[in-house]
């Protein structure tokens, strides 16, 4: 990824991305470049850009980290940063393909994610994909952990 302008705008827009923990107005483009570089250099992370099939524009990211090959499990996170692509099936398509890819190439069979309990569209998507709630952290941080067995 050479152009970080879209990514930068998403990661500094707290209002549009209220459920993404890493969003902060104080993030710099240099920080994002270092973050992407670091994720690309470690063996237990896979950070991928999501691009529109029609325009080729960068519309989001998906990250698997940490990938634990010994336990055959991974945590994941997804950001559809371009608001015009939200609620259009992109998340379902990307998560389905990403989970299948990690299962096929790394033999990862268990996937975990954290989601804000107020992010009802995301919870609905994850349940549609077969994720089940396995830990509720609402008393501490209003998050729940969900798991999918592939």
mmCIF file with all atom_site columns, C-alpha atoms in Angstrom:
data_model
loop_
_atom_site.group_PDB
_atom_site.id
_atom_site.type_symbol
_atom_site.label_atom_id
_atom_site.label_alt_id
_atom_site.label_comp_id
_atom_site.label_asym_id
_atom_site.label_entity_id
_atom_site.label_seq_id
_atom_site.pdbx_PDB_ins_code
_atom_site.Cartn_x
_atom_site.Cartn_y
_atom_site.Cartn_z
_atom_site.occupancy
_atom_site.B_iso_or_equiv
_atom_site.pdbx_formal_charge
_atom_site.auth_seq_id
_atom_site.auth_comp_id
_atom_site.auth_asym_id
_atom_site.auth_atom_id
_atom_site.pdbx_PDB_model_num
ATOM 1   C CA . UNK A 1 1   ? 0.000   0.000   0.000  1.00 0.00 ? 1   UNK A CA 1
ATOM 2   C CA . UNK A 1 2   ? 1.658   3.207   -1.145 1.00 0.00 ? 2   UNK A CA 1
ATOM 3   C CA . UNK A 1 3   ? -1.183  5.678   -0.548 1.00 0.00 ? 3   UNK A CA 1
ATOM 4   C CA . UNK A 1 4   ? -2.114  5.880   3.113  1.00 0.00 ? 4   UNK A CA 1
ATOM 5   C CA . UNK A 1 5   ? -4.552  8.800   2.767  1.00 0.00 ? 5   UNK A CA 1
ATOM 6   C CA . UNK A 1 6   ? -7.750  6.695   2.983  1.00 0.00 ? 6   UNK A CA 1
ATOM 7   C CA . UNK A 1 7   ? -6.402  4.555   5.808  1.00 0.00 ? 7   UNK A CA 1
ATOM 8   C CA . UNK A 1 8   ? -5.261  7.682   7.652  1.00 0.00 ? 8   UNK A CA 1
ATOM 9   C CA . UNK A 1 9   ? -8.680  9.329   7.316  1.00 0.00 ? 9   UNK A CA 1
ATOM 10  C CA . UNK A 1 10  ? -10.423 6.232   8.750  1.00 0.00 ? 10  UNK A CA 1
ATOM 11  C CA . UNK A 1 11  ? -8.021  5.841   11.652 1.00 0.00 ? 11  UNK A CA 1
ATOM 12  C CA . UNK A 1 12  ? -8.380  9.463   12.736 1.00 0.00 ? 12  UNK A CA 1
ATOM 13  C CA . UNK A 1 13  ? -12.179 9.708   12.340 1.00 0.00 ? 13  UNK A CA 1
ATOM 14  C CA . UNK A 1 14  ? -13.488 8.647   15.748 1.00 0.00 ? 14  UNK A CA 1
ATOM 15  C CA . UNK A 1 15  ? -17.055 9.683   14.867 1.00 0.00 ? 15  UNK A CA 1
ATOM 16  C CA . UNK A 1 16  ? -17.345 7.365   11.837 1.00 0.00 ? 16  UNK A CA 1
ATOM 17  C CA . UNK A 1 17  ? -15.417 4.478   13.401 1.00 0.00 ? 17  UNK A CA 1
ATOM 18  C CA . UNK A 1 18  ? -16.648 4.540   16.992 1.00 0.00 ? 18  UNK A CA 1
ATOM 19  C CA . UNK A 1 19  ? -16.276 0.777   17.403 1.00 0.00 ? 19  UNK A CA 1
ATOM 20  C CA . UNK A 1 20  ? -12.635 0.541   16.273 1.00 0.00 ? 20  UNK A CA 1
ATOM 21  C CA . UNK A 1 21  ? -10.341 0.657   19.315 1.00 0.00 ? 21  UNK A CA 1
ATOM 22  C CA . UNK A 1 22  ? -7.259  1.904   17.440 1.00 0.00 ? 22  UNK A CA 1
ATOM 23  C CA . UNK A 1 23  ? -8.935  5.024   16.019 1.00 0.00 ? 23  UNK A CA 1
ATOM 24  C CA . UNK A 1 24  ? -7.427  8.241   17.362 1.00 0.00 ? 24  UNK A CA 1
ATOM 25  C CA . UNK A 1 25  ? -7.094  11.804  16.056 1.00 0.00 ? 25  UNK A CA 1
ATOM 26  C CA . UNK A 1 26  ? -3.450  11.749  17.180 1.00 0.00 ? 26  UNK A CA 1
ATOM 27  C CA . UNK A 1 27  ? -2.360  8.960   14.797 1.00 0.00 ? 27  UNK A CA 1
ATOM 28  C CA . UNK A 1 28  ? 0.104   10.042  12.116 1.00 0.00 ? 28  UNK A CA 1
ATOM 29  C CA . UNK A 1 29  ? 0.646   8.676   8.613  1.00 0.00 ? 29  UNK A CA 1
ATOM 30  C CA . UNK A 1 30  ? 4.169   7.717   9.696  1.00 0.00 ? 30  UNK A CA 1
ATOM 31  C CA . UNK A 1 31  ? 2.683   5.671   12.553 1.00 0.00 ? 31  UNK A CA 1
ATOM 32  C CA . UNK A 1 32  ? 0.422   3.828   10.075 1.00 0.00 ? 32  UNK A CA 1
ATOM 33  C CA . UNK A 1 33  ? 3.327   3.132   7.719  1.00 0.00 ? 33  UNK A CA 1
ATOM 34  C CA . UNK A 1 34  ? 5.363   1.694   10.597 1.00 0.00 ? 34  UNK A CA 1
ATOM 35  C CA . UNK A 1 35  ? 2.364   -0.340  11.776 1.00 0.00 ? 35  UNK A CA 1
ATOM 36  C CA . UNK A 1 36  ? 1.871   -1.909  8.325  1.00 0.00 ? 36  UNK A CA 1
ATOM 37  C CA . UNK A 1 37  ? 5.604   -2.558  7.968  1.00 0.00 ? 37  UNK A CA 1
ATOM 38  C CA . UNK A 1 38  ? 5.755   -4.246  11.399 1.00 0.00 ? 38  UNK A CA 1
ATOM 39  C CA . UNK A 1 39  ? 2.738   -6.463  10.666 1.00 0.00 ? 39  UNK A CA 1
ATOM 40  C CA . UNK A 1 40  ? 4.275   -7.503  7.341  1.00 0.00 ? 40  UNK A CA 1
ATOM 41  C CA . UNK A 1 41  ? 7.540   -8.476  9.057  1.00 0.00 ? 41  UNK A CA 1
ATOM 42  C CA . UNK A 1 42  ? 6.202   -10.800 11.772 1.00 0.00 ? 42  UNK A CA 1
ATOM 43  C CA . UNK A 1 43  ? 5.242   -14.414 11.161 1.00 0.00 ? 43  UNK A CA 1
ATOM 44  C CA . UNK A 1 44  ? 2.204   -14.431 13.433 1.00 0.00 ? 44  UNK A CA 1
ATOM 45  C CA . UNK A 1 45  ? 0.287   -11.621 11.697 1.00 0.00 ? 45  UNK A CA 1
ATOM 46  C CA . UNK A 1 46  ? -1.457  -11.213 8.363  1.00 0.00 ? 46  UNK A CA 1
ATOM 47  C CA . UNK A 1 47  ? -2.664  -7.704  7.520  1.00 0.00 ? 47  UNK A CA 1
ATOM 48  C CA . UNK A 1 48  ? -4.444  -7.342  4.193  1.00 0.00 ? 48  UNK A CA 1
ATOM 49  C CA . UNK A 1 49  ? -5.993  -4.390  2.429  1.00 0.00 ? 49  UNK A CA 1
ATOM 50  C CA . UNK A 1 50  ? -9.539  -4.695  1.128  1.00 0.00 ? 50  UNK A CA 1
ATOM 51  C CA . UNK A 1 51  ? -10.059 -3.200  -2.319 1.00 0.00 ? 51  UNK A CA 1
ATOM 52  C CA . UNK A 1 52  ? -13.185 -2.552  -4.362 1.00 0.00 ? 52  UNK A CA 1
ATOM 53  C CA . UNK A 1 53  ? -13.671 -4.982  -7.260 1.00 0.00 ? 53  UNK A CA 1
ATOM 54  C CA . UNK A 1 54  ? -15.054 -2.189  -9.415 1.00 0.00 ? 54  UNK A CA 1
ATOM 55  C CA . UNK A 1 55  ? -12.944 0.893   -8.630 1.00 0.00 ? 55  UNK A CA 1
ATOM 56  C CA . UNK A 1 56  ? -9.809  -0.717  -7.195 1.00 0.00 ? 56  UNK A CA 1
ATOM 57  C CA . UNK A 1 57  ? -9.962  1.745   -4.283 1.00 0.00 ? 57  UNK A CA 1
ATOM 58  C CA . UNK A 1 58  ? -8.717  0.767   -0.832 1.00 0.00 ? 58  UNK A CA 1
ATOM 59  C CA . UNK A 1 59  ? -11.891 0.413   1.268  1.00 0.00 ? 59  UNK A CA 1
ATOM 60  C CA . UNK A 1 60  ? -10.717 -1.358  4.404  1.00 0.00 ? 60  UNK A CA 1
ATOM 61  C CA . UNK A 1 61  ? -8.429  -3.880  6.074  1.00 0.00 ? 61  UNK A CA 1
ATOM 62  C CA . UNK A 1 62  ? -8.580  -7.310  7.638  1.00 0.00 ? 62  UNK A CA 1
ATOM 63  C CA . UNK A 1 63  ? -6.026  -8.520  10.152 1.00 0.00 ? 63  UNK A CA 1
ATOM 64  C CA . UNK A 1 64  ? -5.335  -11.939 11.613 1.00 0.00 ? 64  UNK A CA 1
ATOM 65  C CA . UNK A 1 65  ? -3.145  -11.648 14.734 1.00 0.00 ? 65  UNK A CA 1
ATOM 66  C CA . UNK A 1 66  ? -1.828  -13.460 16.534 1.00 0.00 ? 66  UNK A CA 1
ATOM 67  C CA . UNK A 1 67  ? -1.870  -16.539 14.346 1.00 0.00 ? 67  UNK A CA 1
ATOM 68  C CA . UNK A 1 68  ? -1.021  -19.467 16.611 1.00 0.00 ? 68  UNK A CA 1
ATOM 69  C CA . UNK A 1 69  ? -0.183  -22.423 14.384 1.00 0.00 ? 69  UNK A CA 1
ATOM 70  C CA . UNK A 1 70  ? 0.474   -24.766 17.333 1.00 0.00 ? 70  UNK A CA 1
ATOM 71  C CA . UNK A 1 71  ? -3.041  -24.232 18.683 1.00 0.00 ? 71  UNK A CA 1
ATOM 72  C CA . UNK A 1 72  ? -4.539  -23.843 15.187 1.00 0.00 ? 72  UNK A CA 1
ATOM 73  C CA . UNK A 1 73  ? -6.188  -20.539 16.141 1.00 0.00 ? 73  UNK A CA 1
ATOM 74  C CA . UNK A 1 74  ? -6.124  -16.862 15.313 1.00 0.00 ? 74  UNK A CA 1
ATOM 75  C CA . UNK A 1 75  ? -7.674  -13.604 16.414 1.00 0.00 ? 75  UNK A CA 1
ATOM 76  C CA . UNK A 1 76  ? -9.060  -11.351 13.709 1.00 0.00 ? 76  UNK A CA 1
ATOM 77  C CA . UNK A 1 77  ? -10.303 -7.859  13.120 1.00 0.00 ? 77  UNK A CA 1
ATOM 78  C CA . UNK A 1 78  ? -11.905 -6.118  10.178 1.00 0.00 ? 78  UNK A CA 1
ATOM 79  C CA . UNK A 1 79  ? -12.421 -2.483  9.252  1.00 0.00 ? 79  UNK A CA 1
ATOM 80  C CA . UNK A 1 80  ? -14.575 -1.361  6.352  1.00 0.00 ? 80  UNK A CA 1
ATOM 81  C CA . UNK A 1 81  ? -13.297 2.200   6.462  1.00 0.00 ? 81  UNK A CA 1
ATOM 82  C CA . UNK A 1 82  ? -15.079 3.514   3.380  1.00 0.00 ? 82  UNK A CA 1
ATOM 83  C CA . UNK A 1 83  ? -18.599 4.137   4.704  1.00 0.00 ? 83  UNK A CA 1
ATOM 84  C CA . UNK A 1 84  ? -20.163 3.691   1.257  1.00 0.00 ? 84  UNK A CA 1
ATOM 85  C CA . UNK A 1 85  ? -19.192 -0.011  1.349  1.00 0.00 ? 85  UNK A CA 1
ATOM 86  C CA . UNK A 1 86  ? -20.694 -0.772  4.766  1.00 0.00 ? 86  UNK A CA 1
ATOM 87  C CA . UNK A 1 87  ? -23.822 -2.937  4.962  1.00 0.00 ? 87  UNK A CA 1
ATOM 88  C CA . UNK A 1 88  ? -23.301 -4.172  1.397  1.00 0.00 ? 88  UNK A CA 1
ATOM 89  C CA . UNK A 1 89  ? -21.968 -7.671  2.095  1.00 0.00 ? 89  UNK A CA 1
ATOM 90  C CA . UNK A 1 90  ? -18.282 -6.773  1.852  1.00 0.00 ? 90  UNK A CA 1
ATOM 91  C CA . UNK A 1 91  ? -17.534 -7.861  5.420  1.00 0.00 ? 91  UNK A CA 1
ATOM 92  C CA . UNK A 1 92  ? -19.238 -11.222 4.868  1.00 0.00 ? 92  UNK A CA 1
ATOM 93  C CA . UNK A 1 93  ? -17.330 -11.816 1.636  1.00 0.00 ? 93  UNK A CA 1
ATOM 94  C CA . UNK A 1 94  ? -13.945 -10.763 3.048  1.00 0.00 ? 94  UNK A CA 1
ATOM 95  C CA . UNK A 1 95  ? -14.301 -12.679 6.316  1.00 0.00 ? 95  UNK A CA 1
ATOM 96  C CA . UNK A 1 96  ? -15.478 -15.817 4.524  1.00 0.00 ? 96  UNK A CA 1
ATOM 97  C CA . UNK A 1 97  ? -12.535 -15.684 2.106  1.00 0.00 ? 97  UNK A CA 1
ATOM 98  C CA . UNK A 1 98  ? -9.982  -14.767 4.794  1.00 0.00 ? 98  UNK A CA 1
ATOM 99  C CA . UNK A 1 99  ? -11.053 -17.538 7.166  1.00 0.00 ? 99  UNK A CA 1
ATOM 100 C CA . UNK A 1 100 ? -11.041 -20.077 4.338  1.00 0.00 ? 100 UNK A CA 1
ATOM 101 C CA . UNK A 1 101 ? -7.589  -18.906 3.233  1.00 0.00 ? 101 UNK A CA 1
ATOM 102 C CA . UNK A 1 102 ? -6.100  -19.290 6.723  1.00 0.00 ? 102 UNK A CA 1
ATOM 103 C CA . UNK A 1 103 ? -7.730  -22.683 7.105  1.00 0.00 ? 103 UNK A CA 1
ATOM 104 C CA . UNK A 1 104 ? -6.468  -23.876 3.701  1.00 0.00 ? 104 UNK A CA 1
ATOM 105 C CA . UNK A 1 105 ? -2.918  -22.506 3.971  1.00 0.00 ? 105 UNK A CA 1
ATOM 106 C CA . UNK A 1 106 ? -2.144  -22.423 7.710  1.00 0.00 ? 106 UNK A CA 1
ATOM 107 C CA . UNK A 1 107 ? -4.608  -25.082 8.951  1.00 0.00 ? 107 UNK A CA 1
ATOM 108 C CA . UNK A 1 108 ? -6.174  -22.568 11.336 1.00 0.00 ? 108 UNK A CA 1
ATOM 109 C CA . UNK A 1 109 ? -9.520  -23.913 12.517 1.00 0.00 ? 109 UNK A CA 1
ATOM 110 C CA . UNK A 1 110 ? -10.514 -21.606 15.390 1.00 0.00 ? 110 UNK A CA 1
ATOM 111 C CA . UNK A 1 111 ? -11.062 -17.882 14.988 1.00 0.00 ? 111 UNK A CA 1
ATOM 112 C CA . UNK A 1 112 ? -11.676 -15.344 17.769 1.00 0.00 ? 112 UNK A CA 1
ATOM 113 C CA . UNK A 1 113 ? -12.689 -11.694 17.679 1.00 0.00 ? 113 UNK A CA 1
ATOM 114 C CA . UNK A 1 114 ? -13.745 -8.962  20.043 1.00 0.00 ? 114 UNK A CA 1
ATOM 115 C CA . UNK A 1 115 ? -16.738 -6.775  19.347 1.00 0.00 ? 115 UNK A CA 1
ATOM 116 C CA . UNK A 1 116 ? -18.349 -3.845  21.134 1.00 0.00 ? 116 UNK A CA 1
ATOM 117 C CA . UNK A 1 117 ? -21.745 -4.935  22.499 1.00 0.00 ? 117 UNK A CA 1
ATOM 118 C CA . UNK A 1 118 ? -23.360 -1.865  20.904 1.00 0.00 ? 118 UNK A CA 1
ATOM 119 C CA . UNK A 1 119 ? -22.107 -2.759  17.414 1.00 0.00 ? 119 UNK A CA 1
ATOM 120 C CA . UNK A 1 120 ? -25.264 -4.668  16.487 1.00 0.00 ? 120 UNK A CA 1
ATOM 121 C CA . UNK A 1 121 ? -24.582 -4.835  12.718 1.00 0.00 ? 121 UNK A CA 1
ATOM 122 C CA . UNK A 1 122 ? -21.164 -6.431  13.341 1.00 0.00 ? 122 UNK A CA 1
ATOM 123 C CA . UNK A 1 123 ? -22.561 -8.903  15.877 1.00 0.00 ? 123 UNK A CA 1
ATOM 124 C CA . UNK A 1 124 ? -25.277 -9.871  13.387 1.00 0.00 ? 124 UNK A CA 1
ATOM 125 C CA . UNK A 1 125 ? -22.649 -10.386 10.668 1.00 0.00 ? 125 UNK A CA 1
ATOM 126 C CA . UNK A 1 126 ? -20.437 -12.501 12.933 1.00 0.00 ? 126 UNK A CA 1
ATOM 127 C CA . UNK A 1 127 ? -23.391 -14.654 14.006 1.00 0.00 ? 127 UNK A CA 1
ATOM 128 C CA . UNK A 1 128 ? -24.364 -15.111 10.339 1.00 0.00 ? 128 UNK A CA 1
ATOM 129 C CA . UNK A 1 129 ? -20.802 -16.364 9.747  1.00 0.00 ? 129 UNK A CA 1
ATOM 130 C CA . UNK A 1 130 ? -21.139 -18.889 12.585 1.00 0.00 ? 130 UNK A CA 1
ATOM 131 C CA . UNK A 1 131 ? -19.381 -17.035 15.406 1.00 0.00 ? 131 UNK A CA 1
ATOM 132 C CA . UNK A 1 132 ? -20.753 -17.702 18.881 1.00 0.00 ? 132 UNK A CA 1
ATOM 133 C CA . UNK A 1 133 ? -20.455 -15.533 21.968 1.00 0.00 ? 133 UNK A CA 1
ATOM 134 C CA . UNK A 1 134 ? -18.085 -17.177 24.432 1.00 0.00 ? 134 UNK A CA 1
ATOM 135 C CA . UNK A 1 135 ? -17.134 -14.394 26.842 1.00 0.00 ? 135 UNK A CA 1
ATOM 136 C CA . UNK A 1 136 ? -18.947 -11.244 27.860 1.00 0.00 ? 136 UNK A CA 1
ATOM 137 C CA . UNK A 1 137 ? -16.737 -8.433  29.141 1.00 0.00 ? 137 UNK A CA 1
ATOM 138 C CA . UNK A 1 138 ? -19.497 -5.831  29.366 1.00 0.00 ? 138 UNK A CA 1
ATOM 139 C CA . UNK A 1 139 ? -18.831 -5.141  33.045 1.00 0.00 ? 139 UNK A CA 1
ATOM 140 C CA . UNK A 1 140 ? -15.236 -4.132  32.303 1.00 0.00 ? 140 UNK A CA 1
ATOM 141 C CA . UNK A 1 141 ? -15.034 -2.792  28.763 1.00 0.00 ? 141 UNK A CA 1
ATOM 142 C CA . UNK A 1 142 ? -18.394 -3.374  27.020 1.00 0.00 ? 142 UNK A CA 1
ATOM 143 C CA . UNK A 1 143 ? -16.892 -6.030  24.777 1.00 0.00 ? 143 UNK A CA 1
ATOM 144 C CA . UNK A 1 144 ? -17.744 -9.593  24.061 1.00 0.00 ? 144 UNK A CA 1
ATOM 145 C CA . UNK A 1 145 ? -15.486 -12.260 22.616 1.00 0.00 ? 145 UNK A CA 1
ATOM 146 C CA . UNK A 1 146 ? -16.860 -14.444 19.830 1.00 0.00 ? 146 UNK A CA 1
ATOM 147 C CA . UNK A 1 147 ? -15.400 -17.648 18.398 1.00 0.00 ? 147 UNK A CA 1
ATOM 148 C CA . UNK A 1 148 ? -15.905 -19.623 15.199 1.00 0.00 ? 148 UNK A CA 1
ATOM 149 C CA . UNK A 1 149 ? -14.764 -23.191 14.622 1.00 0.00 ? 149 UNK A CA 1
ATOM 150 C CA . UNK A 1 150 ? -14.091 -23.862 10.954 1.00 0.00 ? 150 UNK A CA 1
#
